[in-house]
Short mmCIF file of C-alpha atoms and ligand atoms in Angstrom, two decimals:
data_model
loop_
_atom_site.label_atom_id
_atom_site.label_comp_id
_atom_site.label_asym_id
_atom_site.label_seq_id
_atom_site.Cartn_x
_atom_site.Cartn_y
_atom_site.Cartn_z
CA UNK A 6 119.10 108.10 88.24
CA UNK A 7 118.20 106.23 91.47
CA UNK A 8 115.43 106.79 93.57
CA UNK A 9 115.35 109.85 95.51
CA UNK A 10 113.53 111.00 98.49
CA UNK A 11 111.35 113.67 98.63
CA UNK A 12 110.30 115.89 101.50
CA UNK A 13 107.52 118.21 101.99
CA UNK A 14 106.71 120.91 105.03
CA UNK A 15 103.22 120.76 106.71
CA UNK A 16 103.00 124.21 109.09
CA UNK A 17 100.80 123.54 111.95
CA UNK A 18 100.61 126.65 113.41
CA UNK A 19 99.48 126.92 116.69
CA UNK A 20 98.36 123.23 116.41
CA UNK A 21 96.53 120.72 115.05
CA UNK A 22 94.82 117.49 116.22
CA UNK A 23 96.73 116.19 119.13
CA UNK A 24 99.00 119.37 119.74
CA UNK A 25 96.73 120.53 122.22
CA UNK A 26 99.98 122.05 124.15
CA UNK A 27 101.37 123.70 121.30
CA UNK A 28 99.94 127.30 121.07
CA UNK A 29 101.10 128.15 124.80
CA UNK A 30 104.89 127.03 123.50
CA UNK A 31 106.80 130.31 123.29
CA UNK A 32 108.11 129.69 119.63
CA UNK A 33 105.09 130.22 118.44
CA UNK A 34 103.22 133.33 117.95
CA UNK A 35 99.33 133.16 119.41
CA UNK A 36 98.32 134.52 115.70
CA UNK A 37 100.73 132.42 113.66
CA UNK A 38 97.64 130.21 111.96
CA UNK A 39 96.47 133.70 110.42
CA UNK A 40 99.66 135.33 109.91
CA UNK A 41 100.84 135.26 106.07
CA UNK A 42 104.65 136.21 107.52
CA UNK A 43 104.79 132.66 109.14
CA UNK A 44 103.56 130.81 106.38
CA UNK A 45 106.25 132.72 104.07
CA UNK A 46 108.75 132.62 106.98
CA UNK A 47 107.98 128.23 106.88
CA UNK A 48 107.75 128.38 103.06
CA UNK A 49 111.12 129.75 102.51
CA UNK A 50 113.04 127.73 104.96
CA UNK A 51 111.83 124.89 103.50
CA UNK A 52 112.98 126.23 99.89
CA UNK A 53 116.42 127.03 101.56
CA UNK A 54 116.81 123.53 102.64
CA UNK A 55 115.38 122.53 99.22
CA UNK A 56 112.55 120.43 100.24
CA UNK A 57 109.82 119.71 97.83
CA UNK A 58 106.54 121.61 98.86
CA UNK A 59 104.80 123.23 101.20
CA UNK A 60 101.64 121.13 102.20
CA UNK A 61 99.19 122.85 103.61
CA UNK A 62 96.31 121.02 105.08
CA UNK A 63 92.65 122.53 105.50
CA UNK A 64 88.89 121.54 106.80
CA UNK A 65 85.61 123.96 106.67
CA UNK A 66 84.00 122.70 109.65
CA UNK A 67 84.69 123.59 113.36
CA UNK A 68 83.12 123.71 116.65
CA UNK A 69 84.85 125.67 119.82
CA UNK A 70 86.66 122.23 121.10
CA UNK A 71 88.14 121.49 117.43
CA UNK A 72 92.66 122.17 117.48
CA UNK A 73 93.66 125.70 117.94
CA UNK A 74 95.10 125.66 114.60
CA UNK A 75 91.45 124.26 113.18
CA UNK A 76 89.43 127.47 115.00
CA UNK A 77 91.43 130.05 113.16
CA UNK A 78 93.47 129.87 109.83
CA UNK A 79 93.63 131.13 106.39
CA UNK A 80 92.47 129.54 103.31
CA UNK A 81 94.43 127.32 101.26
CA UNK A 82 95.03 128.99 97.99
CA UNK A 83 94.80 132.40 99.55
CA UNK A 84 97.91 131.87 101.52
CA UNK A 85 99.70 130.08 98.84
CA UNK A 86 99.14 132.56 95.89
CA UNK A 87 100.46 134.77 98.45
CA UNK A 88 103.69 132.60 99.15
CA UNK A 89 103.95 131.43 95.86
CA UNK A 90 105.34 135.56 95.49
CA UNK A 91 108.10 134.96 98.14
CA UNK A 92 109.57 131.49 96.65
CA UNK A 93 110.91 130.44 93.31
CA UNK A 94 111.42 126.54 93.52
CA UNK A 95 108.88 125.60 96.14
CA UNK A 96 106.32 123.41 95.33
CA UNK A 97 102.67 124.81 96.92
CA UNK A 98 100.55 121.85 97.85
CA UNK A 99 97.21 122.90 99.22
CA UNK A 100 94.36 120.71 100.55
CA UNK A 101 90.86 121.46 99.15
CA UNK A 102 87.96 119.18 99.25
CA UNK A 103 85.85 117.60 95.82
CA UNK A 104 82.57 117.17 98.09
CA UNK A 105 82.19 120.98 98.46
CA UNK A 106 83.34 122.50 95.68
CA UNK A 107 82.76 122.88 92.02
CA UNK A 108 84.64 121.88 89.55
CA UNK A 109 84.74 124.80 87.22
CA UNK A 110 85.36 127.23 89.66
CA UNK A 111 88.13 125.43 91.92
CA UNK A 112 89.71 124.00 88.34
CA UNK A 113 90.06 128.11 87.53
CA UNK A 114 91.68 128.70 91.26
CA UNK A 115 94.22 125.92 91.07
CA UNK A 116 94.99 126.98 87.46
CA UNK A 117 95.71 130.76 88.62
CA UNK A 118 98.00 129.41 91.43
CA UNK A 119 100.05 126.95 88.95
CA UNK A 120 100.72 130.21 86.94
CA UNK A 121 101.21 132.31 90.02
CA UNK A 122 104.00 130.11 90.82
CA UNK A 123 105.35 129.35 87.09
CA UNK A 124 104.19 125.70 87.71
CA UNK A 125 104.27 124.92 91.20
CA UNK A 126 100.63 124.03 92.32
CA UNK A 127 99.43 120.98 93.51
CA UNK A 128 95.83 120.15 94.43
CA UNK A 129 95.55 117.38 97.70
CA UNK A 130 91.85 115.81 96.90
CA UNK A 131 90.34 115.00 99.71
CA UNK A 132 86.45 114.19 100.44
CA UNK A 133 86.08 115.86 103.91
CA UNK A 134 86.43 113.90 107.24
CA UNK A 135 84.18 116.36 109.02
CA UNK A 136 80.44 115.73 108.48
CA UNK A 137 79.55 119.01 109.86
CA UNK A 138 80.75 120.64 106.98
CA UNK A 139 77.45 119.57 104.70
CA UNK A 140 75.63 121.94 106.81
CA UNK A 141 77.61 125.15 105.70
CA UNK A 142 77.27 123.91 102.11
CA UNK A 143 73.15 123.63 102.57
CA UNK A 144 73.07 119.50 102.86
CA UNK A 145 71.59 118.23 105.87
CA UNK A 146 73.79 114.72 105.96
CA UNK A 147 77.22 114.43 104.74
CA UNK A 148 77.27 112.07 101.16
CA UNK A 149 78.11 108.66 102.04
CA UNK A 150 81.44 106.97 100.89
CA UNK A 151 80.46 105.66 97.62
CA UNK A 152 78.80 109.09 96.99
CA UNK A 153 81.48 111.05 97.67
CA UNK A 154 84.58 109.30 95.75
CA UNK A 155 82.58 108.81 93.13
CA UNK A 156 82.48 112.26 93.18
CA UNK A 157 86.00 112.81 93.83
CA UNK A 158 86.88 110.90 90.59
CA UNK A 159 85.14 112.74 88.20
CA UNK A 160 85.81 115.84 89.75
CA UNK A 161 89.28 115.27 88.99
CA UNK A 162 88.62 114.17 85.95
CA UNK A 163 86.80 117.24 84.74
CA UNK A 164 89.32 119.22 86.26
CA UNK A 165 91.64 117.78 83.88
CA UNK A 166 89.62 118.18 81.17
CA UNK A 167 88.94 121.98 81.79
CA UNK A 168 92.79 122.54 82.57
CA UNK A 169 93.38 120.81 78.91
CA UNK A 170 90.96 123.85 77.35
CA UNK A 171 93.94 125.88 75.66
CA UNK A 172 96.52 123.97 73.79
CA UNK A 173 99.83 124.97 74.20
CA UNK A 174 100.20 127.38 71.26
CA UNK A 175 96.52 128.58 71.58
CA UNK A 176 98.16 132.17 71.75
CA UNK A 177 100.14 133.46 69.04
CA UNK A 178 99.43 136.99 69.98
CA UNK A 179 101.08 137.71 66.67
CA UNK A 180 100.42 141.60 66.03
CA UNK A 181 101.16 141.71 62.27
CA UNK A 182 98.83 139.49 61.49
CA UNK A 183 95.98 140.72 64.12
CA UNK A 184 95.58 137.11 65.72
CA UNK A 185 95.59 136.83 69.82
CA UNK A 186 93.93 133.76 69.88
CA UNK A 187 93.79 130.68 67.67
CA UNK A 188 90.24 129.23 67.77
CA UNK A 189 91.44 125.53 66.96
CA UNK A 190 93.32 125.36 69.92
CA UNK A 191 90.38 126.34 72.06
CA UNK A 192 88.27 123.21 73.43
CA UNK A 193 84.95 123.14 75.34
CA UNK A 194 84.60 120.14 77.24
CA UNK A 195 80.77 119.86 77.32
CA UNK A 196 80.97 117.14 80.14
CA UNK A 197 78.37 115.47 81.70
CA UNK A 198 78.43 112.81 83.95
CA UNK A 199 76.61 111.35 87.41
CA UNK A 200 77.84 114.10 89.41
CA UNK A 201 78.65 117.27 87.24
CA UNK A 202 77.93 119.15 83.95
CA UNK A 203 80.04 121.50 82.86
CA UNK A 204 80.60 122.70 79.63
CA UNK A 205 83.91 124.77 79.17
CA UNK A 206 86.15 125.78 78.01
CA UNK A 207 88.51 127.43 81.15
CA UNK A 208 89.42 130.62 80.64
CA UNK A 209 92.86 129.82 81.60
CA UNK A 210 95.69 128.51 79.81
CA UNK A 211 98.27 125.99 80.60
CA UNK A 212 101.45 126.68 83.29
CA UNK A 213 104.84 125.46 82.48
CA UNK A 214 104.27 121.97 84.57
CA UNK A 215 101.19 121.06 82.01
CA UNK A 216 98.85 120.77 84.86
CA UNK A 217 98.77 121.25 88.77
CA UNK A 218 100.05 117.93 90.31
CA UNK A 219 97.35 115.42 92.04
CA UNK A 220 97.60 114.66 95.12
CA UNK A 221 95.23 112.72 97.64
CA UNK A 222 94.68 111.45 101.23
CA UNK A 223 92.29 108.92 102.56
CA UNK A 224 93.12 104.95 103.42
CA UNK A 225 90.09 103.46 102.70
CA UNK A 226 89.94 101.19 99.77
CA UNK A 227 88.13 103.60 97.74
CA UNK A 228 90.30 105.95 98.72
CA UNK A 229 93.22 103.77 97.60
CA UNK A 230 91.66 102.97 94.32
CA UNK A 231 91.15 107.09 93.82
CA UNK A 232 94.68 107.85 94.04
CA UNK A 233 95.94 104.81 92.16
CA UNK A 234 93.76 105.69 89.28
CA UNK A 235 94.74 109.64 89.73
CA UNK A 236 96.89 110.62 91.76
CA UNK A 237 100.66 111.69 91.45
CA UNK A 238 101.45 111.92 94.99
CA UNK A 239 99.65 110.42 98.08
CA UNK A 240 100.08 111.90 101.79
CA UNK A 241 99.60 108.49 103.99
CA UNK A 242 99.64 108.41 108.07
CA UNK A 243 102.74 106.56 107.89
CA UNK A 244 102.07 104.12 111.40
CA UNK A 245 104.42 101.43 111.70
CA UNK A 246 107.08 99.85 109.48
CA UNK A 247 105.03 97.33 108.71
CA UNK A 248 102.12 99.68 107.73
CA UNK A 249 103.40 101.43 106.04
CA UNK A 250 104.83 98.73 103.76
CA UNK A 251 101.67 97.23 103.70
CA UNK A 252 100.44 100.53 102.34
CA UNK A 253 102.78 101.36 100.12
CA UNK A 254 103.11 98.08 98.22
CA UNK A 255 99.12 97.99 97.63
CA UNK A 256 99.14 101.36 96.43
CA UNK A 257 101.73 100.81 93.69
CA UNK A 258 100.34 97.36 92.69
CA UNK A 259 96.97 99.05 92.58
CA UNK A 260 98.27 102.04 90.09
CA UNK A 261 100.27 99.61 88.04
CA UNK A 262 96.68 97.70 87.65
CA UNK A 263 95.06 100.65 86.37
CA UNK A 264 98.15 101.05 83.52
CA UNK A 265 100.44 103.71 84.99
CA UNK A 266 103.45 103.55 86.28
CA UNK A 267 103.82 102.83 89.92
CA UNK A 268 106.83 106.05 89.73
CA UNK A 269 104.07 108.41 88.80
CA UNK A 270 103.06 108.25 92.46
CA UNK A 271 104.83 109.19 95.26
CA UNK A 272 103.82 108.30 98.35
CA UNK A 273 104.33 110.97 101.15
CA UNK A 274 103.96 109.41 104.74
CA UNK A 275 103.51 111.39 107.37
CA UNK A 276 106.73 112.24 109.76
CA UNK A 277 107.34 114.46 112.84
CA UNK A 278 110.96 113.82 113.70
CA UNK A 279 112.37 115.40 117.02
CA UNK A 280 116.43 115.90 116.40
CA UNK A 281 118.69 116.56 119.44
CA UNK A 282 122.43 116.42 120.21
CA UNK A 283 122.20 112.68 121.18
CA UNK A 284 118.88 110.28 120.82
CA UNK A 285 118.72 110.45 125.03
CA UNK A 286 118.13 114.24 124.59
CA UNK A 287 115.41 113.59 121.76
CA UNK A 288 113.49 110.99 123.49
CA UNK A 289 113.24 113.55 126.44
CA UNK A 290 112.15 116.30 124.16
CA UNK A 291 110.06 113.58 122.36
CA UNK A 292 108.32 113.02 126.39
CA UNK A 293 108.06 116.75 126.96
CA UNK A 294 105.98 117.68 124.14
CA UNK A 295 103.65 114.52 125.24
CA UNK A 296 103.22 115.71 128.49
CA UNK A 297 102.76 119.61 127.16
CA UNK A 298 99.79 118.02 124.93
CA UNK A 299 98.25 115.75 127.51
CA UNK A 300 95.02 117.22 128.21
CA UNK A 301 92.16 114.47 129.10
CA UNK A 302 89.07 117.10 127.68
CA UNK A 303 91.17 117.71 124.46
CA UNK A 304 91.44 114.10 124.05
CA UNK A 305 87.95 113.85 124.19
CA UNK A 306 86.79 116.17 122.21
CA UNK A 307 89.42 114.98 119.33
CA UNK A 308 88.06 111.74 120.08
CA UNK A 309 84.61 112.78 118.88
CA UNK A 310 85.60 114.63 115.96
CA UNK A 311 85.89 111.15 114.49
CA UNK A 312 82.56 110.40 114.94
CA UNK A 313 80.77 113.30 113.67
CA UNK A 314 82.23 115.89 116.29
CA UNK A 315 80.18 114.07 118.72
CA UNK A 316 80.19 114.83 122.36
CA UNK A 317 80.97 112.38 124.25
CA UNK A 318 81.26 114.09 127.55
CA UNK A 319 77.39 113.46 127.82
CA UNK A 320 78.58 109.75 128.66
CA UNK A 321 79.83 108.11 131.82
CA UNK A 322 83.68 108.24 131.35
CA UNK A 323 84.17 104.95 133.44
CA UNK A 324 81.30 102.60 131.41
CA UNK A 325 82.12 100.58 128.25
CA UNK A 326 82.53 102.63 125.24
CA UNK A 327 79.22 103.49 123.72
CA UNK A 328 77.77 102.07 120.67
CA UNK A 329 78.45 105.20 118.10
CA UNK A 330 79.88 103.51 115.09
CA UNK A 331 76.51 104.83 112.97
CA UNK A 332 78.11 108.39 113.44
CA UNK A 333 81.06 107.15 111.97
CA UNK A 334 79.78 105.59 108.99
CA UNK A 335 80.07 108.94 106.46
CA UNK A 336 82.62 110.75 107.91
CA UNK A 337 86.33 108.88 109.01
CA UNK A 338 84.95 105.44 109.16
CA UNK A 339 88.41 104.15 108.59
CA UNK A 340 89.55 105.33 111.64
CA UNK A 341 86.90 105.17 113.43
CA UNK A 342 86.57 101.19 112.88
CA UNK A 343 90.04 100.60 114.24
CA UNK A 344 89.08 102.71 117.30
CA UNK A 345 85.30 100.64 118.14
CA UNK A 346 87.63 97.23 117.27
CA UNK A 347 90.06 97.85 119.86
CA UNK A 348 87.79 99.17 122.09
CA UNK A 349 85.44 96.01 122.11
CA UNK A 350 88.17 93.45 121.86
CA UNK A 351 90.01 95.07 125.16
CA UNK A 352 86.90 95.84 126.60
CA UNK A 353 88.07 99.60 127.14
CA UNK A 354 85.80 102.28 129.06
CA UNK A 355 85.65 105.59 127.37
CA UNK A 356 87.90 107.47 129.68
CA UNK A 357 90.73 104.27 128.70
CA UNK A 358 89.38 104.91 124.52
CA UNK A 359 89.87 109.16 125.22
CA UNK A 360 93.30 108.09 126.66
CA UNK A 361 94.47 106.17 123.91
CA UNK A 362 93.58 108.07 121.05
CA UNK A 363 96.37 110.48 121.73
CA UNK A 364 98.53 108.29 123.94
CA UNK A 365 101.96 108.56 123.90
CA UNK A 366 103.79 106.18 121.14
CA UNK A 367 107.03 106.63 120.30
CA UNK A 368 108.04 107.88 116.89
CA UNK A 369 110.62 106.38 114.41
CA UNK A 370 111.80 109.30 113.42
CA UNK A 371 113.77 110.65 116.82
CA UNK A 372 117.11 111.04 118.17
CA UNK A 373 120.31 112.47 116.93
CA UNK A 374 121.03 113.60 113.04
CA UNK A 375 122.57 110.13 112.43
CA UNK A 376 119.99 107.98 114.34
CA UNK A 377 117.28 110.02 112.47
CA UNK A 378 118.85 109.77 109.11
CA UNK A 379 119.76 105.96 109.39
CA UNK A 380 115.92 105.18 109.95
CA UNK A 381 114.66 107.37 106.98
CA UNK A 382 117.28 105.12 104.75
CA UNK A 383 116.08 102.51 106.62
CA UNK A 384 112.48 103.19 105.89
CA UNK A 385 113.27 104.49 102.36
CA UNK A 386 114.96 100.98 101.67
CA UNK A 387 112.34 99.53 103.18
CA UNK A 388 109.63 100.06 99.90
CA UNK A 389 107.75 102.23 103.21
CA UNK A 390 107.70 105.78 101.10
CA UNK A 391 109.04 107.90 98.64
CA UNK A 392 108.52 111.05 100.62
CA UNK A 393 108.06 112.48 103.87
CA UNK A 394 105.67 114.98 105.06
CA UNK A 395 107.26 116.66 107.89
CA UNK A 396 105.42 118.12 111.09
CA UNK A 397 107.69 120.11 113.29
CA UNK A 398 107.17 121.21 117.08
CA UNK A 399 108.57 124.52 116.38
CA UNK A 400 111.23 126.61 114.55
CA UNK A 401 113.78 125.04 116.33
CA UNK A 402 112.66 121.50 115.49
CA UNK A 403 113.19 122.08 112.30
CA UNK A 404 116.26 123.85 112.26
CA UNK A 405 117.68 121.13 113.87
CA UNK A 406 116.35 118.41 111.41
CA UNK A 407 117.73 120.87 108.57
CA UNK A 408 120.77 121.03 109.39
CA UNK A 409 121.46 118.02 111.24
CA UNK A 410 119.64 115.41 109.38
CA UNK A 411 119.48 117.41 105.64
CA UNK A 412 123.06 116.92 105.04
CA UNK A 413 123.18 113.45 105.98
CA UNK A 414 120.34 112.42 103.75
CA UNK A 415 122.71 114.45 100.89
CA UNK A 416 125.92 113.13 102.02
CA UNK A 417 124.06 109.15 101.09
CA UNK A 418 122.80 110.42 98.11
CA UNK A 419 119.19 110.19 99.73
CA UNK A 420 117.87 113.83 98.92
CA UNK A 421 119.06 116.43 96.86
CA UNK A 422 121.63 119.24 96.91
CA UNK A 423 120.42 121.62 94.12
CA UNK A 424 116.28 121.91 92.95
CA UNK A 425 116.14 119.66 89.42
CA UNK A 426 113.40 121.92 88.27
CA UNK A 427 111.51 125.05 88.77
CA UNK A 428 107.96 123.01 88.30
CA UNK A 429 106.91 120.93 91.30
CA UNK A 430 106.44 118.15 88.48
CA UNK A 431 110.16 118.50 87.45
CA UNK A 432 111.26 118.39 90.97
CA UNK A 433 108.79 115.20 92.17
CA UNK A 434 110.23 113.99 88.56
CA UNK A 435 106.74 113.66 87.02
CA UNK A 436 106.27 113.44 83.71
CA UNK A 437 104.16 117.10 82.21
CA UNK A 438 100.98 115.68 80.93
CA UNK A 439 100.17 116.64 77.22
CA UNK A 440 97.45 118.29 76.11
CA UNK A 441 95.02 115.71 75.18
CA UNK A 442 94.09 117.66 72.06
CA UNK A 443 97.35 118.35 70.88
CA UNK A 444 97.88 114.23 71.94
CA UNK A 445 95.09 113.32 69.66
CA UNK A 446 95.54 115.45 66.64
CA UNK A 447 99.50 114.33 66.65
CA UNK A 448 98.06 110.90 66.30
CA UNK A 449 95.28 111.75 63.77
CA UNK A 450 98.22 113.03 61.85
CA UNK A 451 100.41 109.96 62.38
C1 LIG B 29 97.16 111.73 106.05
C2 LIG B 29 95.77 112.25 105.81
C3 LIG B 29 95.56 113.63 105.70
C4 LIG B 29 94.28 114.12 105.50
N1 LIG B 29 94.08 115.47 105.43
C5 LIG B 29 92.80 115.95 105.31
C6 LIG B 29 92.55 117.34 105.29
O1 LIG B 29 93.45 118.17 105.35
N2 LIG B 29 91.26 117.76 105.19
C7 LIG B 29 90.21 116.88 105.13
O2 LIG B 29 89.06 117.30 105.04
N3 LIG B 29 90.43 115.57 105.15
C8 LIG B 29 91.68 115.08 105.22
N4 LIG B 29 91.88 113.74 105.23
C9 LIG B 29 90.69 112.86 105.29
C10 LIG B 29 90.01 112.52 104.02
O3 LIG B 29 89.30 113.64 103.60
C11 LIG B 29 88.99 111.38 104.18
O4 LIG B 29 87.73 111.83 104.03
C12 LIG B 29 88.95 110.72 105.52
O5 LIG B 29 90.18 110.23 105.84
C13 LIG B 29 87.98 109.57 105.46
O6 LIG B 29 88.27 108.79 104.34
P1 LIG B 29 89.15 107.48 104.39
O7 LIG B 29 88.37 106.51 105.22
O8 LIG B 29 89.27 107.09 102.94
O9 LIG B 29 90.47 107.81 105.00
C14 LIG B 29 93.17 113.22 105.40
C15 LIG B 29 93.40 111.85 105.48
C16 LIG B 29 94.68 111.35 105.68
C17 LIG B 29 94.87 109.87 105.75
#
């Protein structure tokens, strides 16, 4: 079959970084980050239009200048075991971090969504951006990079190894004979490594898809070189064309260097298109929502959540930029670097750096359902992504985009017109991992 694209839905709900306009739009309900109905309500149009998954994105640090949609929202899993009752075909990505966690005890949460859902759970790895959040978890300093994807990589790979604990036939239940359980399917994992021990087993058998699907996010190399040796999907900023090729080749010559097949990973980018009834109405629309997010002390403060959540209203707006790149070093020093470059080779103050950071730039992915759909074929032809993770303004945003652009991508033979699978795996066509103790024995056995 030839490649297909895949789309997920990311709910913002009244607004993440850079949509500081968004929760005064009258779409959108003042509560709609803590209200379960919108999540379902967002969950099941994107089943209707049979996109991939619901990605749901998540941090655990805050202070009162953080996005409206940062100061006030429900927990990951929470909100997807509760919209994993409301869909069938769905899959339910949700965002939880390996630096503050544990692996036994978020290994047994994922695992109880995948069977919530009959196989529809997938786990987005990421290490934290905000350094903040090592103070809730009793660590003065945020772990450096090393530290923490180190971390990240055996968490996952414990994670694995717990979620392998029950082979597939562990339970014959068989009455007659009085046997629930078969002991020799039943495996402690008695890990221990740099960063965890954990014995096992899970109390928690296997869902239909084998395992919850990997995903990951962070550009730096080592975050590159964690999702090419783990992951099975990859949400990526997206940027330019040329980025994004730039991106997506390295991250499928890096995978194929580790032994796996460069299809095992699909790279989501992200996308916020704006559809309207020709691409001079969109770029308008496109403008508006600029100017309704255009707030200089927003900018500012999402400036400084880069850098530690610093403040940097303590400094003269109209001097050079200060010198902060030490409080960038743990938390999104990828980011951060390209912000300190550009602002030393353009010699920018820090009221031209606060502008920029959320200036306006205009996106690919606008204009009317043709224009839009030609540039995701484009992009898609392009070797730029094998999925799109889609940010919408508002209802109506994506109502357009569904059923302007959705039948487009169909009509090409771009994107579906019936679900392949009920798993996430089947539907991202992922192979179901086997049990590596059903794996080995087969082999013992020849
Ligand atoms: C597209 C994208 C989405 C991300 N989403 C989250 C998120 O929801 N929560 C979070 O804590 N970090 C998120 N991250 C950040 C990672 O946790 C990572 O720590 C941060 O980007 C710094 O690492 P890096 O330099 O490898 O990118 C995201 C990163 C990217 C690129």
């Amino acid at each position: 079959m030839s490649r297909r694209l895949h789309l997920a839905l990311h709910p913002y709900g009244v607004g993440g970084p850079g949509q500081h306009g968004l929760w005064k739009d009258p779409g959108v309900a003042k509560n709609a980050s803590i209200d379960i109905n919108y999540y379902i309500q967002q969950a099941q149009a994107a089943e209707h239009a049979l996109f991939d998954a619901l990605f749901v994105v998540d941090s655990q640090f805050i202070n009162s200048t953080y996005p409206s949609h940062y100061l006030n929202r429900l927990e990951p899993l929470t909100l997807l075991s509760a919209v994993a009752t409301h869909t069938k075909h769905l899959g339910l990505v949700g965002t939880a971090s390996s630096t503050y966690n544990s692996p036994f005890n978020l290994a047994r949460r994922f695992a109880s969504l995948d069977h919530i859902s009959s196989g529809r759970a997938g786990w987005n790895v990421v290490t934290s951006f905000d350094t903040g959040t090592s103070r809730n978890y009793g660590l003065d300093e945020h772990l450096d990079y090393a530290t923490r994807y180190g971390r990240a990589l055996e968490f996952v790979q414990v994670a694995r190894g717990l979620w392998d604990s029950y082979e597939d036939d562990a339970f014959p239940a068989d009455v007659e004979r009085g046997v629930f359980l078969d002991p020799s399917r039943l495996h402690a994992l008695d890990h221990e490594g740099e960063h965890f021990k954990v014995a096992g087993p899970l109390n928690l058998s296997r869902s239909p898809q084998g395992q919850p699907v990997i995903f990951q996010a962070g550009v730096s190399p080592e975050g590159r070189d964690l999702a090419a040796r783990v992951a099975e999907g990859i949400y990526a900023p997206g940027g330019t064309l040329e980025q994004a090729r730039e991106y997506y080749a390295d991250i499928k010559k890096r995978t194929a260097a580790y032994g796996r097949d460069p299809e095992h990973i699909k790279v989501f980018i992200h996308g916020g298109p704006i559809v309207g009834a020709t691409d001079e109405e969109a770029r308008r629309r496109e403008r508006e929502i600029f100017e309704e997010d255009n707030d200089f002390a927003s900018n500012l403060a999402l400036l400084g959540r880069s850098f530690g959540a610093y403040d940097f209203s303590v400094h003269d707006l109209d001097a050079p930029f200060p010198d902060v790149a030490h409080l960038a070093e743990k938390g999104g020093r990828t980011g951060a670097a390209k912000i300190i470059e550009r602002a030393k080779a353009e010699n920018l103050t820090l009221r031209q750096v606060a502008d920029s950071v959320n200036s306006f730039r205009a996106s690919p992915f606008v204009g009317a359902p043709e224009t839009v759909a030609d540039t995701i074929e484009q992009w898609f032809d392009a070797g730029t992504l094998d999925g799109i993770n889609l940010a919408f303004r508002n209802n109506d945003d994506l109502n357009r985009f569904v059923d302007g652009v959705v039948p487009l991508l169909q009509k090409r033979g771009l994107f579906r017109t019936e679900y392949e699978a009920d798993t996430l795996r089947g539907n991202l066509g992922l192979p179901v991992p086997g049990n590596r103790h059903t794996v080995e024995r087969e082999r013992a056995n020849g």
